[in-house]
Amino acid sequence: MKKILLVLTLATALLQISCSEDLISNSNATATNSADVYVAGQKNNQACYWKNNQPVFLDSNGFTAPTASKIIVSNNDVYVLGIGIGATTTALETVPMFWKNGVLTNLKAALSTDEEQVMTITDMEVVGNDVYLVGYTKKPIITFDDYTLAYWKNGVKTTVRNYGHYVQNLPQIKIQNNTVYITASANGNETLNGYYANSIFNEIPNSILNGLASNGSEMFVYGTLNNAGYYKNTNTNAETSLPAPINGITKMQFTTDLYLTNGSNTIYKNGVSFDNSQPELGGIIDFKIQNSGAYKITQVAVGDGYTSHLVVNGVEAMHINDSDGTFMSVFVVQN
């Protein structure tokens, strides 16, 4: 389970959390560049996010071990995606959860129908006031696992692909020029070997795609191809392979420059090392660049567990042990 948390899989809600001295803060670090820094995660066995190192706990409506996995701030509204564990009459089940300004929506209850039940929501994107969610539904009236890839815009569903079997991969979603891009596979296996643009599949053979990034006018998919860091411009179809040590791209962001990481402690700017501070704090789980400032969440193995850290411009701002909580996602708003 802890290994799952290290790779940001959404089914990572089973942590037992309590208040701890291991959560530290350095308020000067998060004040760098006059930005508000939001971190999604879990503390005190509750889903929460931290704003400038101060925790804001989220209502879970009785679900067990809820965890906030992604946070986005848009037009002063705070959107959080997460997961909890709920009980049915026969078993425990994971329940995708969503909060807007602290108000909880049980996505399984809100988005399921009599014909299809929502099984998981794997990613979220916010464009202005529009909220996009992507995930899987399952038909409950048949004996085999009949999964469908779908996305929802403000609760309205669009079917992308019916797989007809259980699906393991974790699609990501991003919007550019009214086109909805989703990383996923053609057949639903664990390797993400292509992407959808408005439900039209585009194959990238032998690739493992980890996400999508926009430079403001064009969309890029990124990940690994032939054991090298790889990204593709979906508008021009131009493909780029990066030399070692960038043997894969786990996170990528455009500002006026291109920033990426291969999951090590280093953020690369236009292919050159930009931030490799605090290497003893582990590999990067998430990062954001804002006004040339580097904000990164790292996780480092400690014994049989791990510790999460928030590092701002080379200075540790917070950390928390996995026995006490976790950091999953970071978002930065310039003041």
Coordinates of C-alpha atoms in Angstrom, one line a residue:
M1 CA 0.0 0.0 0.0
K2 CA 2.8 2.4 0.8
K3 CA 4.4 1.6 -2.6
I4 CA 1.1 2.6 -4.2
L5 CA 1.2 5.9 -2.3
L6 CA 4.7 6.6 -3.6
V7 CA 3.4 6.5 -7.2
L8 CA 0.3 8.6 -6.5
T9 CA -2.2 5.8 -7.2
L10 CA -5.7 7.0 -6.2
A11 CA -6.4 4.0 -4.1
T12 CA -4.2 5.2 -1.3
A13 CA -6.6 6.1 1.4
L14 CA -5.7 3.5 4.0
L15 CA -3.4 5.4 6.3
Q16 CA -3.9 5.7 10.0
I17 CA -3.1 9.4 10.9
S18 CA -2.6 11.2 14.2
C19 CA -1.2 14.6 15.2
S20 CA 2.6 14.4 15.2
E21 CA 5.6 16.4 15.9
D22 CA 6.9 15.1 12.6
L23 CA 4.8 17.7 10.7
I24 CA 7.0 20.8 10.7
S25 CA 6.7 24.1 8.9
N26 CA 8.8 27.0 7.8
S27 CA 6.5 29.9 7.0
N28 CA 9.3 31.9 5.3
A29 CA 9.7 29.1 2.7
T30 CA 6.2 29.2 1.5
A31 CA 6.1 33.0 1.4
T32 CA 8.8 33.0 -1.4
N33 CA 7.7 35.0 -4.5
S34 CA 4.5 36.1 -2.6
A35 CA 2.6 33.0 -3.5
D36 CA 0.0 30.9 -1.8
V37 CA 1.1 27.3 -1.6
Y38 CA -1.6 24.6 -1.4
V39 CA -0.7 20.9 -0.6
A40 CA -3.3 18.1 -0.8
G41 CA -3.0 15.0 1.4
Q42 CA -4.1 13.5 4.7
K43 CA -3.6 14.2 8.4
N44 CA -5.3 13.0 11.5
N45 CA -7.0 10.3 9.5
Q46 CA -8.8 13.0 7.6
A47 CA -8.5 14.4 4.0
C48 CA -7.1 17.8 4.1
Y49 CA -5.0 20.4 2.4
W50 CA -2.5 22.8 3.7
K51 CA -2.6 26.5 2.7
N52 CA 0.8 28.1 3.5
N53 CA 1.5 25.2 5.9
Q54 CA -1.8 25.5 7.8
P55 CA -4.1 22.5 7.5
V56 CA -7.7 22.8 6.4
F57 CA -9.6 19.6 7.1
L58 CA -12.3 18.3 4.7
D59 CA -15.6 16.7 5.7
S60 CA -15.6 13.0 4.9
N61 CA -19.2 12.2 5.8
G62 CA -18.1 9.1 7.7
F63 CA -15.9 7.5 5.1
T64 CA -12.9 5.7 6.4
A65 CA -9.3 7.1 5.8
P66 CA -10.2 9.7 3.2
T67 CA -7.2 11.2 1.3
A68 CA -7.0 14.3 -0.8
S69 CA -5.0 13.4 -3.9
K70 CA -5.1 16.5 -6.1
I71 CA -5.8 20.2 -5.6
I72 CA -6.5 23.0 -8.1
V73 CA -7.3 26.6 -7.3
S74 CA -9.3 28.6 -9.9
N75 CA -11.0 31.9 -9.6
N76 CA -10.4 31.8 -5.8
D77 CA -12.3 28.5 -5.6
V78 CA -10.5 25.5 -4.1
Y79 CA -11.2 22.1 -5.9
V80 CA -10.0 18.9 -4.3
L81 CA -10.2 15.3 -5.6
G82 CA -9.8 12.4 -3.3
I83 CA -10.9 9.0 -2.2
G84 CA -12.3 7.2 0.9
I85 CA -13.5 3.8 2.0
G86 CA -17.1 3.0 2.4
A87 CA -19.1 -0.1 3.4
T88 CA -21.8 -1.8 1.3
T89 CA -24.0 -4.6 2.5
T90 CA -21.4 -7.1 1.5
A91 CA -17.9 -5.5 1.4
L92 CA -15.8 -2.4 1.6
E93 CA -15.5 -0.2 -1.5
T94 CA -13.4 2.8 -2.6
V95 CA -15.5 5.9 -3.0
P96 CA -14.2 8.8 -5.2
M97 CA -14.7 12.1 -3.4
F98 CA -14.7 15.8 -4.5
W99 CA -14.7 19.0 -2.6
K100 CA -15.4 22.5 -3.8
N101 CA -14.6 25.1 -1.1
G102 CA -14.9 22.4 1.5
V103 CA -18.3 21.1 0.3
L104 CA -18.2 17.3 -0.2
T105 CA -19.7 15.5 -3.2
N106 CA -19.7 11.7 -3.1
L107 CA -18.9 11.1 -6.8
K108 CA -19.9 7.5 -6.8
A109 CA -23.4 8.5 -5.7
A110 CA -23.6 11.6 -7.8
L111 CA -22.4 10.2 -11.1
S112 CA -23.6 6.6 -11.0
T113 CA -26.8 5.5 -12.8
D114 CA -28.9 2.4 -12.7
E115 CA -27.1 1.2 -15.8
E116 CA -23.5 2.1 -14.8
Q117 CA -21.8 2.6 -11.5
V118 CA -18.8 4.8 -11.1
M119 CA -15.8 2.7 -10.0
T120 CA -13.0 5.3 -9.8
I121 CA -12.2 8.8 -10.8
T122 CA -8.5 9.1 -11.7
D123 CA -8.0 12.7 -12.5
M124 CA -9.5 16.2 -12.4
E125 CA -9.1 19.4 -14.4
V126 CA -10.6 22.8 -13.9
V127 CA -11.0 25.4 -16.7
G128 CA -12.4 28.6 -15.4
N129 CA -15.5 27.4 -13.6
D130 CA -15.9 24.2 -15.5
V131 CA -14.8 20.9 -13.7
Y132 CA -13.7 17.9 -15.7
L133 CA -13.4 14.4 -14.2
V134 CA -12.2 11.3 -15.9
G135 CA -12.5 7.7 -14.7
Y136 CA -14.3 4.4 -15.1
T137 CA -17.8 3.1 -14.9
K138 CA -18.9 -0.5 -14.6
K139 CA -22.2 -2.2 -15.7
P140 CA -23.6 -3.8 -12.6
I141 CA -26.2 -6.1 -14.4
I142 CA -23.7 -8.5 -15.9
T143 CA -21.4 -11.1 -14.2
F144 CA -18.1 -10.1 -15.8
D145 CA -16.3 -6.8 -15.3
D146 CA -17.5 -4.5 -18.2
Y147 CA -15.6 -1.2 -17.7
T148 CA -16.1 2.0 -19.7
L149 CA -13.7 5.0 -19.9
A150 CA -15.6 8.3 -19.5
Y151 CA -15.2 11.9 -18.6
W152 CA -17.7 14.3 -17.0
K153 CA -17.9 18.0 -17.6
N154 CA -19.9 19.6 -14.7
G155 CA -21.5 16.3 -14.1
V156 CA -22.5 15.5 -17.7
K157 CA -21.0 12.3 -18.9
T158 CA -19.3 11.5 -22.2
T159 CA -18.4 7.9 -23.0
V160 CA -14.9 7.5 -24.5
R161 CA -14.3 3.8 -24.8
N162 CA -16.0 0.6 -23.6
Y163 CA -13.4 -2.0 -22.7
G164 CA -15.6 -4.9 -21.8
H165 CA -13.2 -6.0 -19.0
Y166 CA -11.4 -4.8 -15.9
V167 CA -9.1 -1.9 -16.4
Q168 CA -5.9 -1.1 -14.5
N169 CA -4.5 2.1 -16.0
L170 CA -5.0 5.6 -14.6
P171 CA -6.1 8.1 -17.3
Q172 CA -5.1 11.8 -17.0
I173 CA -7.2 14.6 -18.5
K174 CA -6.5 18.1 -19.8
I175 CA -8.3 20.6 -21.9
Q176 CA -7.0 22.8 -24.7
N177 CA -9.0 24.9 -27.2
N178 CA -12.2 23.0 -26.3
T179 CA -10.5 19.6 -27.1
V180 CA -10.6 17.1 -24.3
Y181 CA -7.3 15.1 -24.1
I182 CA -7.1 11.9 -22.1
T183 CA -4.1 9.5 -21.7
A184 CA -5.3 5.9 -21.9
S185 CA -4.9 2.7 -23.9
A186 CA -6.9 1.3 -26.8
N187 CA -7.6 -2.0 -25.0
G188 CA -7.5 -1.0 -21.3
N189 CA -4.3 -2.8 -20.2
E190 CA -1.9 -1.3 -17.7
T191 CA 0.5 0.3 -20.3
L192 CA -0.8 3.6 -21.4
N193 CA 0.1 3.5 -25.1
G194 CA -1.8 6.4 -26.5
Y195 CA -4.2 9.3 -25.9
Y196 CA -7.7 10.4 -26.9
A197 CA -8.6 13.7 -28.4
N198 CA -12.3 14.2 -28.2
S199 CA -12.7 10.4 -27.9
I200 CA -10.6 9.7 -31.0
F201 CA -7.7 7.4 -30.1
N202 CA -4.1 8.2 -31.2
E203 CA -1.7 5.4 -30.7
I204 CA 1.9 5.8 -29.5
P205 CA 3.3 2.3 -29.7
N206 CA 5.7 1.1 -26.9
S207 CA 5.0 4.2 -24.9
I208 CA 4.1 4.6 -21.3
L209 CA 2.3 8.0 -20.9
N210 CA 2.2 9.7 -17.5
G211 CA 0.4 12.9 -18.3
L212 CA -0.4 15.9 -20.3
A213 CA 1.0 19.4 -20.4
S214 CA 0.0 22.6 -22.3
N215 CA 2.1 25.5 -23.3
G216 CA -1.0 27.7 -23.6
S217 CA -1.7 27.0 -27.3
E218 CA -0.6 23.4 -27.8
M219 CA -1.0 20.1 -26.0
F220 CA 1.8 17.6 -25.2
V221 CA 1.7 14.1 -23.9
Y222 CA 4.7 12.8 -22.0
G223 CA 6.2 9.7 -20.4
T224 CA 8.6 7.1 -21.6
L225 CA 9.4 5.6 -25.0
N226 CA 12.1 3.0 -25.7
N227 CA 13.6 3.7 -22.2
A228 CA 14.0 7.4 -22.9
G229 CA 12.2 10.5 -21.7
Y230 CA 9.6 11.3 -24.3
Y231 CA 7.0 13.9 -25.2
K232 CA 4.9 14.6 -28.2
N233 CA 3.2 17.7 -29.5
T234 CA -0.3 16.5 -30.3
N235 CA -0.9 19.5 -32.6
T236 CA 2.2 19.0 -34.9
N237 CA 2.9 15.4 -34.0
A238 CA 6.5 16.4 -33.4
E239 CA 8.2 13.8 -31.0
T240 CA 11.1 14.5 -28.7
S241 CA 13.3 11.9 -27.0
L242 CA 15.6 13.1 -24.2
P243 CA 19.1 11.7 -23.4
A244 CA 20.1 10.1 -20.2
P245 CA 19.7 10.7 -17.3
I246 CA 16.2 11.6 -18.3
N247 CA 15.0 8.1 -18.9
G248 CA 11.4 9.0 -18.4
I249 CA 9.2 12.0 -17.6
T250 CA 6.9 11.7 -14.6
K251 CA 5.8 15.3 -14.4
M252 CA 6.0 18.1 -16.9
Q253 CA 5.0 21.8 -16.9
F254 CA 5.3 24.7 -19.3
T255 CA 5.8 28.3 -18.4
T256 CA 7.9 30.3 -20.8
D257 CA 10.3 27.4 -20.5
L258 CA 9.8 23.6 -20.3
Y259 CA 10.3 22.0 -16.8
L260 CA 10.2 18.3 -16.1
T261 CA 11.3 15.6 -13.8
N262 CA 12.0 11.9 -14.2
G263 CA 10.9 11.2 -10.6
S264 CA 14.4 11.8 -9.1
N265 CA 15.0 14.8 -6.9
T266 CA 15.9 17.0 -10.0
I267 CA 13.7 19.4 -11.9
Y268 CA 15.1 20.0 -15.4
K269 CA 14.6 23.3 -17.3
N270 CA 14.9 23.0 -21.0
G271 CA 16.8 19.8 -20.5
V272 CA 19.3 21.3 -18.0
S273 CA 19.3 20.7 -14.2
F274 CA 17.4 23.6 -12.6
D275 CA 16.6 22.4 -9.1
N276 CA 18.2 19.4 -7.4
S277 CA 18.1 20.7 -3.8
Q278 CA 17.7 18.5 -0.8
P279 CA 18.5 15.1 -2.5
E280 CA 18.3 13.4 0.8
L281 CA 14.6 14.1 0.9
G282 CA 13.8 11.6 -1.9
G283 CA 12.2 11.6 -5.3
I284 CA 9.7 14.1 -6.7
I285 CA 6.0 13.2 -6.5
D286 CA 4.7 16.5 -7.8
F287 CA 6.1 20.0 -8.6
K288 CA 5.0 23.4 -9.7
I289 CA 7.1 26.3 -11.1
Q290 CA 5.6 29.7 -10.4
N291 CA 7.4 33.0 -11.1
S292 CA 10.7 31.0 -11.4
G293 CA 10.2 29.5 -8.0
A294 CA 10.3 25.7 -7.5
Y295 CA 7.8 24.0 -5.3
K296 CA 8.1 20.3 -5.0
I297 CA 6.7 17.4 -3.0
T298 CA 9.2 14.6 -2.4
Q299 CA 9.0 11.2 -0.7
V300 CA 11.9 9.3 0.8
A301 CA 12.0 5.8 2.2
V302 CA 12.5 5.6 6.0
G303 CA 12.7 2.1 7.3
D304 CA 9.6 0.3 6.2
G305 CA 7.8 3.5 5.5
Y306 CA 8.4 6.9 4.0
T307 CA 8.3 10.6 4.7
S308 CA 6.7 13.3 2.6
H309 CA 8.3 16.7 2.2
L310 CA 7.4 20.1 0.7
V311 CA 10.5 21.9 -0.6
V312 CA 10.3 25.5 -1.7
N313 CA 13.2 26.9 -3.6
G314 CA 15.6 24.5 -1.9
V315 CA 14.2 25.0 1.6
E316 CA 12.2 22.4 3.4
A317 CA 8.8 24.0 4.3
M318 CA 7.0 20.9 5.8
H319 CA 7.4 17.2 6.3
I320 CA 5.2 14.4 7.6
N321 CA 5.8 10.7 8.2
D322 CA 3.6 8.2 6.6
S323 CA 2.4 7.0 10.0
D324 CA 1.0 10.5 10.5
G325 CA 0.0 11.6 7.0
T326 CA 1.0 12.2 3.4
F327 CA 1.5 14.9 0.8
M328 CA 0.1 14.1 -2.6
S329 CA -0.3 17.2 -4.8
V330 CA 0.9 20.9 -4.8
F331 CA -0.7 23.9 -6.4
V332 CA 0.7 27.5 -6.3
V333 CA -1.2 30.8 -6.7
Q334 CA 0.7 34.0 -7.3
N335 CA -0.4 36.9 -5.2

